[in-house]
Tab-separated table of C-alpha atoms in Angstrom:
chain	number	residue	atom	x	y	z
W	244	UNK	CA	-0.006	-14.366	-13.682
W	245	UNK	CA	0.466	-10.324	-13.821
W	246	UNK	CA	3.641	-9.281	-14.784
W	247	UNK	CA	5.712	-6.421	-12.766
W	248	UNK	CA	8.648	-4.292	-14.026
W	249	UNK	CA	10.967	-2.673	-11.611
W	250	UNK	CA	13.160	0.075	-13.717
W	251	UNK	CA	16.506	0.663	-11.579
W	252	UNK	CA	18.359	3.656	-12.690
W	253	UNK	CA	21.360	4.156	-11.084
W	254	UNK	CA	22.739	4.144	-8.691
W	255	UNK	CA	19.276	2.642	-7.845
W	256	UNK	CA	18.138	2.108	-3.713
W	257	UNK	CA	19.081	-1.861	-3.004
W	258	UNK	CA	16.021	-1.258	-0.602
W	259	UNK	CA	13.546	-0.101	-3.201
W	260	UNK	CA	14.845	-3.255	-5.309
W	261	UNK	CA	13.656	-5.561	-2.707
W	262	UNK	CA	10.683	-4.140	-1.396
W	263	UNK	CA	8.818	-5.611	-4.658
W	264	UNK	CA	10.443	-8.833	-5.568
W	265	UNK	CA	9.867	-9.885	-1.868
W	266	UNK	CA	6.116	-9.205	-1.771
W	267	UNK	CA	4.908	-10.028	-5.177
W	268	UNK	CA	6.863	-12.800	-4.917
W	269	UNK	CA	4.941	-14.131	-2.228
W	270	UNK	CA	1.262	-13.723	-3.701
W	271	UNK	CA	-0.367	-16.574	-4.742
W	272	UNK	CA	-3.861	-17.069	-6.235
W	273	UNK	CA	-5.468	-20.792	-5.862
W	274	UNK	CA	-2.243	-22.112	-5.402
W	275	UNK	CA	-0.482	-20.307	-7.999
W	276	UNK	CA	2.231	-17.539	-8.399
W	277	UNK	CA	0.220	-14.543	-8.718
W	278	UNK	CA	3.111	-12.099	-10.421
W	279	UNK	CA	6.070	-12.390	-12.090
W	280	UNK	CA	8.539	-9.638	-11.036
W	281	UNK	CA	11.592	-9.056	-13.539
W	282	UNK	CA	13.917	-5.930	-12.615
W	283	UNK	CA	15.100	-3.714	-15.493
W	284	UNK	CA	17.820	-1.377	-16.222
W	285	UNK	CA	18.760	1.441	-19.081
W	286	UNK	CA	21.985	-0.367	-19.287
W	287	UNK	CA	21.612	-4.228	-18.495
W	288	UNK	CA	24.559	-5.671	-16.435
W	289	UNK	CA	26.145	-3.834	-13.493
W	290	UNK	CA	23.729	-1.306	-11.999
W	291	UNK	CA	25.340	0.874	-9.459
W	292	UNK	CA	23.372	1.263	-6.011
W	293	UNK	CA	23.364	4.291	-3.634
W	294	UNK	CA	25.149	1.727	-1.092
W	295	UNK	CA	28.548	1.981	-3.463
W	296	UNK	CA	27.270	-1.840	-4.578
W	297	UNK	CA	27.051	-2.975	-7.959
W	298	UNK	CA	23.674	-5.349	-8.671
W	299	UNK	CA	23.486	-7.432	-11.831
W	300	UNK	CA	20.297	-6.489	-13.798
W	301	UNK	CA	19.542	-8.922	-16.529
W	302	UNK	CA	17.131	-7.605	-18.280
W	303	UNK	CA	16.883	-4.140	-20.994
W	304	UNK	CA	13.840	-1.555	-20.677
W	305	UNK	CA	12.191	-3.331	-23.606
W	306	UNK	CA	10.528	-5.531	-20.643
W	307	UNK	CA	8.200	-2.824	-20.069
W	308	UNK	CA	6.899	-3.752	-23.119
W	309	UNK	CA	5.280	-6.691	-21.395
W	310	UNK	CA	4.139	-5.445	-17.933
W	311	UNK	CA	1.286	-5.117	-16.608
W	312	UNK	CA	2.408	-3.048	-13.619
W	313	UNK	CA	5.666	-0.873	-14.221
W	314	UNK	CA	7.348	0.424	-11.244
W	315	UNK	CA	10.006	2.615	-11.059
W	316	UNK	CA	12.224	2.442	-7.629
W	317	UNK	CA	13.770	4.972	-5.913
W	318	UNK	CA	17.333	6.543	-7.452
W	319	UNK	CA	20.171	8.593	-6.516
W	320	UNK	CA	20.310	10.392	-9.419
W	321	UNK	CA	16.896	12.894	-8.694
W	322	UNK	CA	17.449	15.298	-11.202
W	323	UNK	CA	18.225	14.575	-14.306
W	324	UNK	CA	16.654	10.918	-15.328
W	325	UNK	CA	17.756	8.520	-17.792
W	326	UNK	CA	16.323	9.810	-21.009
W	327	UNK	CA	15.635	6.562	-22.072
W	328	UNK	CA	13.592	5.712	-19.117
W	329	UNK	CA	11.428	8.626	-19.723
W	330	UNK	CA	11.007	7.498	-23.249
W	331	UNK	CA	10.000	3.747	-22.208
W	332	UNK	CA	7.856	5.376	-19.398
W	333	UNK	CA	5.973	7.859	-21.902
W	334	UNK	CA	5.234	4.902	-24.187
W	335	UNK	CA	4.445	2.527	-21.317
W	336	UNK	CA	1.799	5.418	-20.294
W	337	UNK	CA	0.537	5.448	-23.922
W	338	UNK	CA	-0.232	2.051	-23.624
W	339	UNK	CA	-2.481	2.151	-20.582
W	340	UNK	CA	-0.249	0.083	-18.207
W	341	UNK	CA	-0.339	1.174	-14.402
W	342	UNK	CA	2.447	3.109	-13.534
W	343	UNK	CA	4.123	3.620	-9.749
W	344	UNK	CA	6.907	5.021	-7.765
W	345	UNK	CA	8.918	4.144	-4.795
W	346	UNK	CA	10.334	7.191	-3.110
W	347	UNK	CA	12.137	9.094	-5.075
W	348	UNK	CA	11.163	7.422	-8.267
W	349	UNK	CA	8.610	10.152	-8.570
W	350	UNK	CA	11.063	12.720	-10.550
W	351	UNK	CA	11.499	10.262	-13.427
W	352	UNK	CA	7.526	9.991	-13.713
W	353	UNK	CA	7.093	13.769	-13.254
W	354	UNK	CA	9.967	14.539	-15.433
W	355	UNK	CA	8.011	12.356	-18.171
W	356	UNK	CA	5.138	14.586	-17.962
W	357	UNK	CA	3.218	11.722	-16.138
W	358	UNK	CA	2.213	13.535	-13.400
W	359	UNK	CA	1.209	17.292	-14.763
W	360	UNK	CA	-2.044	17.885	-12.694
W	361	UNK	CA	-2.126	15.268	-10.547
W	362	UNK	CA	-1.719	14.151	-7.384
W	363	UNK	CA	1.343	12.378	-6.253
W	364	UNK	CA	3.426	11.925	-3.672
W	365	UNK	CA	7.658	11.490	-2.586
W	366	UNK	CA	9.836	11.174	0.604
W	367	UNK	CA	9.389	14.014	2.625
W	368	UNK	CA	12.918	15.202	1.941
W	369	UNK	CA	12.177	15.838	-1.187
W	370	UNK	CA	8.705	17.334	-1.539
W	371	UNK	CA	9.268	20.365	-1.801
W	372	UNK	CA	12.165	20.119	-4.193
W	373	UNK	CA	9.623	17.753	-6.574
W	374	UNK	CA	7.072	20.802	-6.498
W	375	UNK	CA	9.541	23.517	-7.222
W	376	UNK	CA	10.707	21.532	-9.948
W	377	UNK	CA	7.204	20.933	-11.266
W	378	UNK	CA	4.892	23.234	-10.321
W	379	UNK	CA	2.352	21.688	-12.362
W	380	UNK	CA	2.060	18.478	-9.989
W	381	UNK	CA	-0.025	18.244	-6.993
W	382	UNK	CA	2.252	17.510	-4.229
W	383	UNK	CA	1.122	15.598	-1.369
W	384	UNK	CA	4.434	15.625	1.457
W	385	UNK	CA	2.682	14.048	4.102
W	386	UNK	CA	1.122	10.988	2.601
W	387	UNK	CA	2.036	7.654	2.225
W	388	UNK	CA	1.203	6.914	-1.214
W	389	UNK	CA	-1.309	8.755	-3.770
W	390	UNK	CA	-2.899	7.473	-6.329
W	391	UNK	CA	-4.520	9.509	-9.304
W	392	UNK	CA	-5.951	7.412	-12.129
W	393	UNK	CA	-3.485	4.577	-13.658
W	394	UNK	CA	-0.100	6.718	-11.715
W	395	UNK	CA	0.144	6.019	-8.210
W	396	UNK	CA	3.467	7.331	-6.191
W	397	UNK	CA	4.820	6.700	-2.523
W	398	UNK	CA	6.834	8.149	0.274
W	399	UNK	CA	9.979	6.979	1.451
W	400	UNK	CA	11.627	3.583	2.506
W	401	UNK	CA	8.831	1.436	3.920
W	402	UNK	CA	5.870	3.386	2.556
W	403	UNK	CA	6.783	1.458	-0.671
W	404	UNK	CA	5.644	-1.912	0.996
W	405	UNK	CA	1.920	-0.174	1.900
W	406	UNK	CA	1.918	0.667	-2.117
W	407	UNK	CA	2.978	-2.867	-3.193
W	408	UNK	CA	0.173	-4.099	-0.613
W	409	UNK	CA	-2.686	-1.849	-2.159
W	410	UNK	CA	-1.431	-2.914	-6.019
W	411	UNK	CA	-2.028	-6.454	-4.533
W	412	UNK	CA	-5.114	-5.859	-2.638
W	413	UNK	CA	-6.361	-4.030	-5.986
W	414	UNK	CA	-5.506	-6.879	-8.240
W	415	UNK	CA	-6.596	-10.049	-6.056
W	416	UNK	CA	-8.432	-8.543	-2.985
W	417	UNK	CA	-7.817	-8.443	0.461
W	418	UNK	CA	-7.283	-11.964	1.553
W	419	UNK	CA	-4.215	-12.144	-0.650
W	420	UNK	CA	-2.850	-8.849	-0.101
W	421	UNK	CA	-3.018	-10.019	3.961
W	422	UNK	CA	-1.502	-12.976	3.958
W	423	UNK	CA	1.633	-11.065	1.943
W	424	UNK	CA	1.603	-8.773	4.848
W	425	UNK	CA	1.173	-11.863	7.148
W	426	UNK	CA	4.127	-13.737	5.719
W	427	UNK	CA	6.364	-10.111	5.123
W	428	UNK	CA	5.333	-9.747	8.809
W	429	UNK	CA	4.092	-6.030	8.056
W	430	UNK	CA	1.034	-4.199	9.237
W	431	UNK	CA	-1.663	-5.240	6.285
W	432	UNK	CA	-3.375	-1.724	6.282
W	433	UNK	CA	-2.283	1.414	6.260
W	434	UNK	CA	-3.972	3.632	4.369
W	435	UNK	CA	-2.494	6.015	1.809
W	436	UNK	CA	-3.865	9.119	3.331
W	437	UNK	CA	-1.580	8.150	6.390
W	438	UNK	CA	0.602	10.771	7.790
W	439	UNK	CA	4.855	10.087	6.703
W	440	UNK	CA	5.078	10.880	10.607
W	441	UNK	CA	6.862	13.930	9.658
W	442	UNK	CA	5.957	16.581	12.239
W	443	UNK	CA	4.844	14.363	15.020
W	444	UNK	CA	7.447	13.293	17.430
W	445	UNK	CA	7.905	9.434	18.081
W	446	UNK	CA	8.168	8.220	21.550
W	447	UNK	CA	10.979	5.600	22.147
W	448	UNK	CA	8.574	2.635	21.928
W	449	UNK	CA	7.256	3.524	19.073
W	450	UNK	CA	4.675	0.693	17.496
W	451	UNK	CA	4.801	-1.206	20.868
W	452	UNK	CA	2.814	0.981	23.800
W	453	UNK	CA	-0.146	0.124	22.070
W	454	UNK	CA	0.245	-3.039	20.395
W	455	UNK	CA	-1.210	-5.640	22.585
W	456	UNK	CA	-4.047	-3.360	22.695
W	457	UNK	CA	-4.303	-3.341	18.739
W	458	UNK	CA	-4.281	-7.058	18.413
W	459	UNK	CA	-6.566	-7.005	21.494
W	460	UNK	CA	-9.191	-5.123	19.136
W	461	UNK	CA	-8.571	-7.112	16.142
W	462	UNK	CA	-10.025	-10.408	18.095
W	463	UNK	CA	-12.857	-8.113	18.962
W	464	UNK	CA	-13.847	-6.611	15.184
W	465	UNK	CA	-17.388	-7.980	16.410
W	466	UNK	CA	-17.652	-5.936	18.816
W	467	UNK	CA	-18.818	-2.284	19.582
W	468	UNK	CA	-15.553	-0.958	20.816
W	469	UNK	CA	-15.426	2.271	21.934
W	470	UNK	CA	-12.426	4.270	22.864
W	471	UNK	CA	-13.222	4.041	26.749
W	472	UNK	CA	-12.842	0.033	25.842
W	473	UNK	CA	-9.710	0.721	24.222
W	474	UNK	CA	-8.462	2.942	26.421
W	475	UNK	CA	-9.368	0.448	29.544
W	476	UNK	CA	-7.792	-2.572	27.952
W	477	UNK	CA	-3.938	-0.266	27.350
W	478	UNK	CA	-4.829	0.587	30.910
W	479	UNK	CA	-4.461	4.367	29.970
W	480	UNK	CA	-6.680	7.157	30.022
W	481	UNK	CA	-8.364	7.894	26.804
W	482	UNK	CA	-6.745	11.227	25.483
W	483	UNK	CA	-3.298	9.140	26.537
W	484	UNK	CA	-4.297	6.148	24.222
W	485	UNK	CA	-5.150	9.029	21.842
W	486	UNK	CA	-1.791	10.208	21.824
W	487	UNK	CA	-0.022	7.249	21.995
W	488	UNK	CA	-1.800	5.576	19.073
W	489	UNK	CA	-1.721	8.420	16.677
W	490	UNK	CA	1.927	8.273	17.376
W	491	UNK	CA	2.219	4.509	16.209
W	492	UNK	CA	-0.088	4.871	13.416
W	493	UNK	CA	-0.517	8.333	11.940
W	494	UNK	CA	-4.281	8.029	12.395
W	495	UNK	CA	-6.515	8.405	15.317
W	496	UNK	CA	-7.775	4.740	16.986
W	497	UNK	CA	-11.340	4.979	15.939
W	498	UNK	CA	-9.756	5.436	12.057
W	499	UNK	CA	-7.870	2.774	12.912
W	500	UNK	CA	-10.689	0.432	13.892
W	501	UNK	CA	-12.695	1.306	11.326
W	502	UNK	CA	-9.720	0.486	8.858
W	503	UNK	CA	-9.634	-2.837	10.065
W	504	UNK	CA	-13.453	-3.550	10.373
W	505	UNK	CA	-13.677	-2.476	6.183
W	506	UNK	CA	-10.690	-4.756	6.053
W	507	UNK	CA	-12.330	-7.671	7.472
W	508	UNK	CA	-15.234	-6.972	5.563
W	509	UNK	CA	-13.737	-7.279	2.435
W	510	UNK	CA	-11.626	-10.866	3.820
W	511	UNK	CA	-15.077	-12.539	4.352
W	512	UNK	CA	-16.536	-11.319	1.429
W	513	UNK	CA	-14.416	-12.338	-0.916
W	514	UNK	CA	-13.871	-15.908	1.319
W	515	UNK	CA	-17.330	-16.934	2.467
W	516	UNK	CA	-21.066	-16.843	1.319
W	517	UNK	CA	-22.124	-15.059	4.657
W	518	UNK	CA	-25.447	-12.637	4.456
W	519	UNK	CA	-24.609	-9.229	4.129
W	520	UNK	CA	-26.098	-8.732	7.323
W	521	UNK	CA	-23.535	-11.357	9.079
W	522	UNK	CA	-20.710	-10.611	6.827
W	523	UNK	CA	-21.545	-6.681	8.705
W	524	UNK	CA	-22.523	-7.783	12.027
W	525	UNK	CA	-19.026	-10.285	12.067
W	526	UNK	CA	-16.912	-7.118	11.559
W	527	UNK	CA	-18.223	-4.644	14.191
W	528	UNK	CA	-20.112	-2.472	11.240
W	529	UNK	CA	-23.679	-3.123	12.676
W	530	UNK	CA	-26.041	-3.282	9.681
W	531	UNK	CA	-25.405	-4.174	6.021
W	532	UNK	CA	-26.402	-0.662	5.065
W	533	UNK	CA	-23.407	0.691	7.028
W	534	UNK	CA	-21.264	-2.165	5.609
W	535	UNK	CA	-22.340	-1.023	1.803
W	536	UNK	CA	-21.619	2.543	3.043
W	537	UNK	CA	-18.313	2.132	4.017
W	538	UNK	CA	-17.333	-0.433	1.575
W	539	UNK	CA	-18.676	1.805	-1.366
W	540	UNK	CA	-16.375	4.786	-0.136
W	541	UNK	CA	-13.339	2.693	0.158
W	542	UNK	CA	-13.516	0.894	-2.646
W	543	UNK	CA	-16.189	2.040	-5.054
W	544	UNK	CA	-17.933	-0.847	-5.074
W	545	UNK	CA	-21.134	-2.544	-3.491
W	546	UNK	CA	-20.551	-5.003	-1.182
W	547	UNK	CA	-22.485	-7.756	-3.792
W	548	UNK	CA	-20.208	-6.597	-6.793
W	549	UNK	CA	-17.331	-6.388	-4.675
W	550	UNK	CA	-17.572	-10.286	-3.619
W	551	UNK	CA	-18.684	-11.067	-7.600
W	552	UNK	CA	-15.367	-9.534	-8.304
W	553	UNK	CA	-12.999	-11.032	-5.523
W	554	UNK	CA	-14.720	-13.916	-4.814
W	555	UNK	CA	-12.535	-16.787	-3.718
W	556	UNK	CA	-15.163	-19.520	-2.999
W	557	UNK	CA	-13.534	-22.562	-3.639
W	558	UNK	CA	-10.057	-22.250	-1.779
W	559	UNK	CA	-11.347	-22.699	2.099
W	560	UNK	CA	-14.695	-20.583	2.207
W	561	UNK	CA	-16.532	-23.136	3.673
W	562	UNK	CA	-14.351	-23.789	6.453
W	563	UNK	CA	-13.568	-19.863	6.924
W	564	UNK	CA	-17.923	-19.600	6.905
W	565	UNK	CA	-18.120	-21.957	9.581
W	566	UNK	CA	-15.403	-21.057	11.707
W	567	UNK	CA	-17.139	-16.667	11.466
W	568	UNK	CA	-20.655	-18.424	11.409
C-alpha cells in the first residue's frame, strides 16, 4: 500500500480535499487497498476552507515524513504560504518523494524553490500571476497538468482528478487507474497536454453532442475508423464533428482515438498474454511495430517491458484473453 499526503493550508478548497481521498480511495490492487490517503495541516484541528467551513484535520505535517506521494491542494491564501509547509515540502523534495499540486497549490511548491526551471502548470486565473511572481518557472496556462521529473502540477477544479488518475495509472497501470475513473464515473483519459478550454467557447451541450458517438468508437477500437466513419455515425459533416468534438475534449477526434487505442493497449497488456501482434490488431493500431511506437512515446517503455512491469496475470487475464481473443 502507497501512502498519500494531502497538505491543506488554509483556508484550503473542500473540493481539492476530496478530489484525492475519493479516488485513491477507490484503487485496489489484487483485492487490496492500493493507497492510504491521510490529510495534513500546519496546524492540526480546525482548518478553515474557502467555503467559510471549518474541516477537522487530524493529522501534523510530520506525516509527510511517511509518504510516498505528497500532494498539496489548492488554497486561498496564494501568496504568502505557510512557512512551515515550505519547510516540510523542501525536505520532502530532499528526500526524493513525488511531489504534486492541485490548482492553486502550485505557489507553495514554487515558493519552495521546487519548481525553478521547470515546467508546471495552475488554474488559468492565475497563470500569469504564478509567472510574474516567479519568473524562473516555466508556465504552462493552458494545460491540464505538467509533469517535470518527481514535481507534477495541475489546473483548476476537475483537472485535479486527470492528475490523481495519471499518479494511479503511473503506479499500478491502466486497468486500475480505469476502473477508478469507471467507479468516479469520470472520463479515464485525458491527457495532460489537454487544453483548460480557456479560449474556446463551449456550446450549451457541452460533453453530450458527441457522446454517443465517442462510446460508439470505443466498441470499435478494432477498427480502422476514420473521421468520415465518425463523422457518419454523429450524423454530421466532418469539419462539424471537428468542431464539436474539440469543443468537448480539447483535442481533435483522431487524438482522441488514438488516446484511447494506446489506452486499450496498455489494459490488455497488462491483463492478458495476447501476441503483440493481437494485443495491436485488438486496439485499432494495425501492427505491433506501430503498437511499440506509440506505446514507447507515451510511456517510455516497450510494449514487452511495459506488460513485465504492469502485468496483472492472475486477477481475470484469462477470462479478459478469451473474451478479446
Amino acid at each position: 500500500m502507497l501512502r498519500v499526503a494531502v497538505v491543506a493550508s488554509p483556508p484550503v478548497s473542500m473540493f481539492n480535499l476530496a478530489i484525492p481521498e475519493m479516488l485513491f480511495d477507490k484503487a485496489e490492487v489484487d483485492g487490496r487497498p492500493g493507497y492510504e490517503v491521510v490529510i495534513c495541516a500546519p496546524d492540526p484541528g480546525p482548518v478553515p476552507t474557502t467555503g467559510g467551513l471549518d474541516l477537522h484535520v487530524p493529522h501534523g505535517l510530520e506525516a509527510l515524513r511517511e509518504a510516498d506521494t505528497v500532494i498539496v491542494a489548492g488554497t486561498g491564501k496564494l501568496y504568502s504560504p505557510d512557512p512551515r509547509v515550505l519547510a516540510a515540502l523542501r525536505d520532502t523534495a530532499d528526500a526524493g518523494v513525488r511531489i504534486a499540486s492541485i490548482c492553486t497549490g502550485a505557489f507553495s511548491l514554487a515558493e519552495a524553490g521546487l519548481l525553478k526551471g521547470r515546467r508546471a502548470t495552475t488554474y488559468w486565473t492565475h497563470a500569469d500571476e504564478l509567472r510574474r511572481r516567479h519568473p524562473d518557472v516555466e508556465v504552462q496556462g493552458d494545460v491540464l497538468y505538467a509533469q517535470d521529473g518527481p514535481f507534477l502540477t495541475s489546473s483548476g477544479y476537475a483537472a485535479g482528478i486527470d492528475l490523481c488518475l495519471h499518479l494511479i495509472r503511473t503506479d499500478y497501470g491502466a486497468a486500475v487507474a480505469n476502473e477508478v475513473a469507471r467507479l468516479a464515473l469520470v472520463a479515464p483519459v485525458r491527457p495532460g497536454g489537454q487544453t483548460q478550454f480557456t479560449h474556446t467557447p463551449l456550446p450549451p451541450e457541452r460533453g453530450t453532442a458527441c457522446a454517443d458517438t465517442r462510446g460508439w468508437a470505443m466498441r470499435n477500437l478494432d477498427k480502422p475508423l476514420t473521421l468520415t466513419d465518425l463523422a457518419r455515425h454523429a450524423g454530421v459533416s466532418v469539419r462539424t464533428l471537428t468542431r464539436r468534438f474539440h469543443a468537448e475534449s480539447g483535442v481533435s477526434p483522431l487524438q482522441w482515438l488514438l488516446h484511447q487505442r494506446v489506452e486499450r493497449a496498455r489494459e490488455l497488456l497488462e491483463t492478458t498474454t495476447l501476441p503483440m501482434d493481437q494485443v495491436a490488431a485488438a486496439c485499432g493500431l494495425g501492427t505491433a511495430d506501430s503498437l511499440r511506437a506509440h506505446l514507447v512515446r507515451r510511456t517510455g517503455l516497450t510494449p514487452s517491458a511495459y506488460r513485465a512491469q504492469f502485468s496483472r496475470l492472475g486477477t481475470g487475464a484469462d477470462e479478459v484473453s478469451s473474451s478479446v481473443a
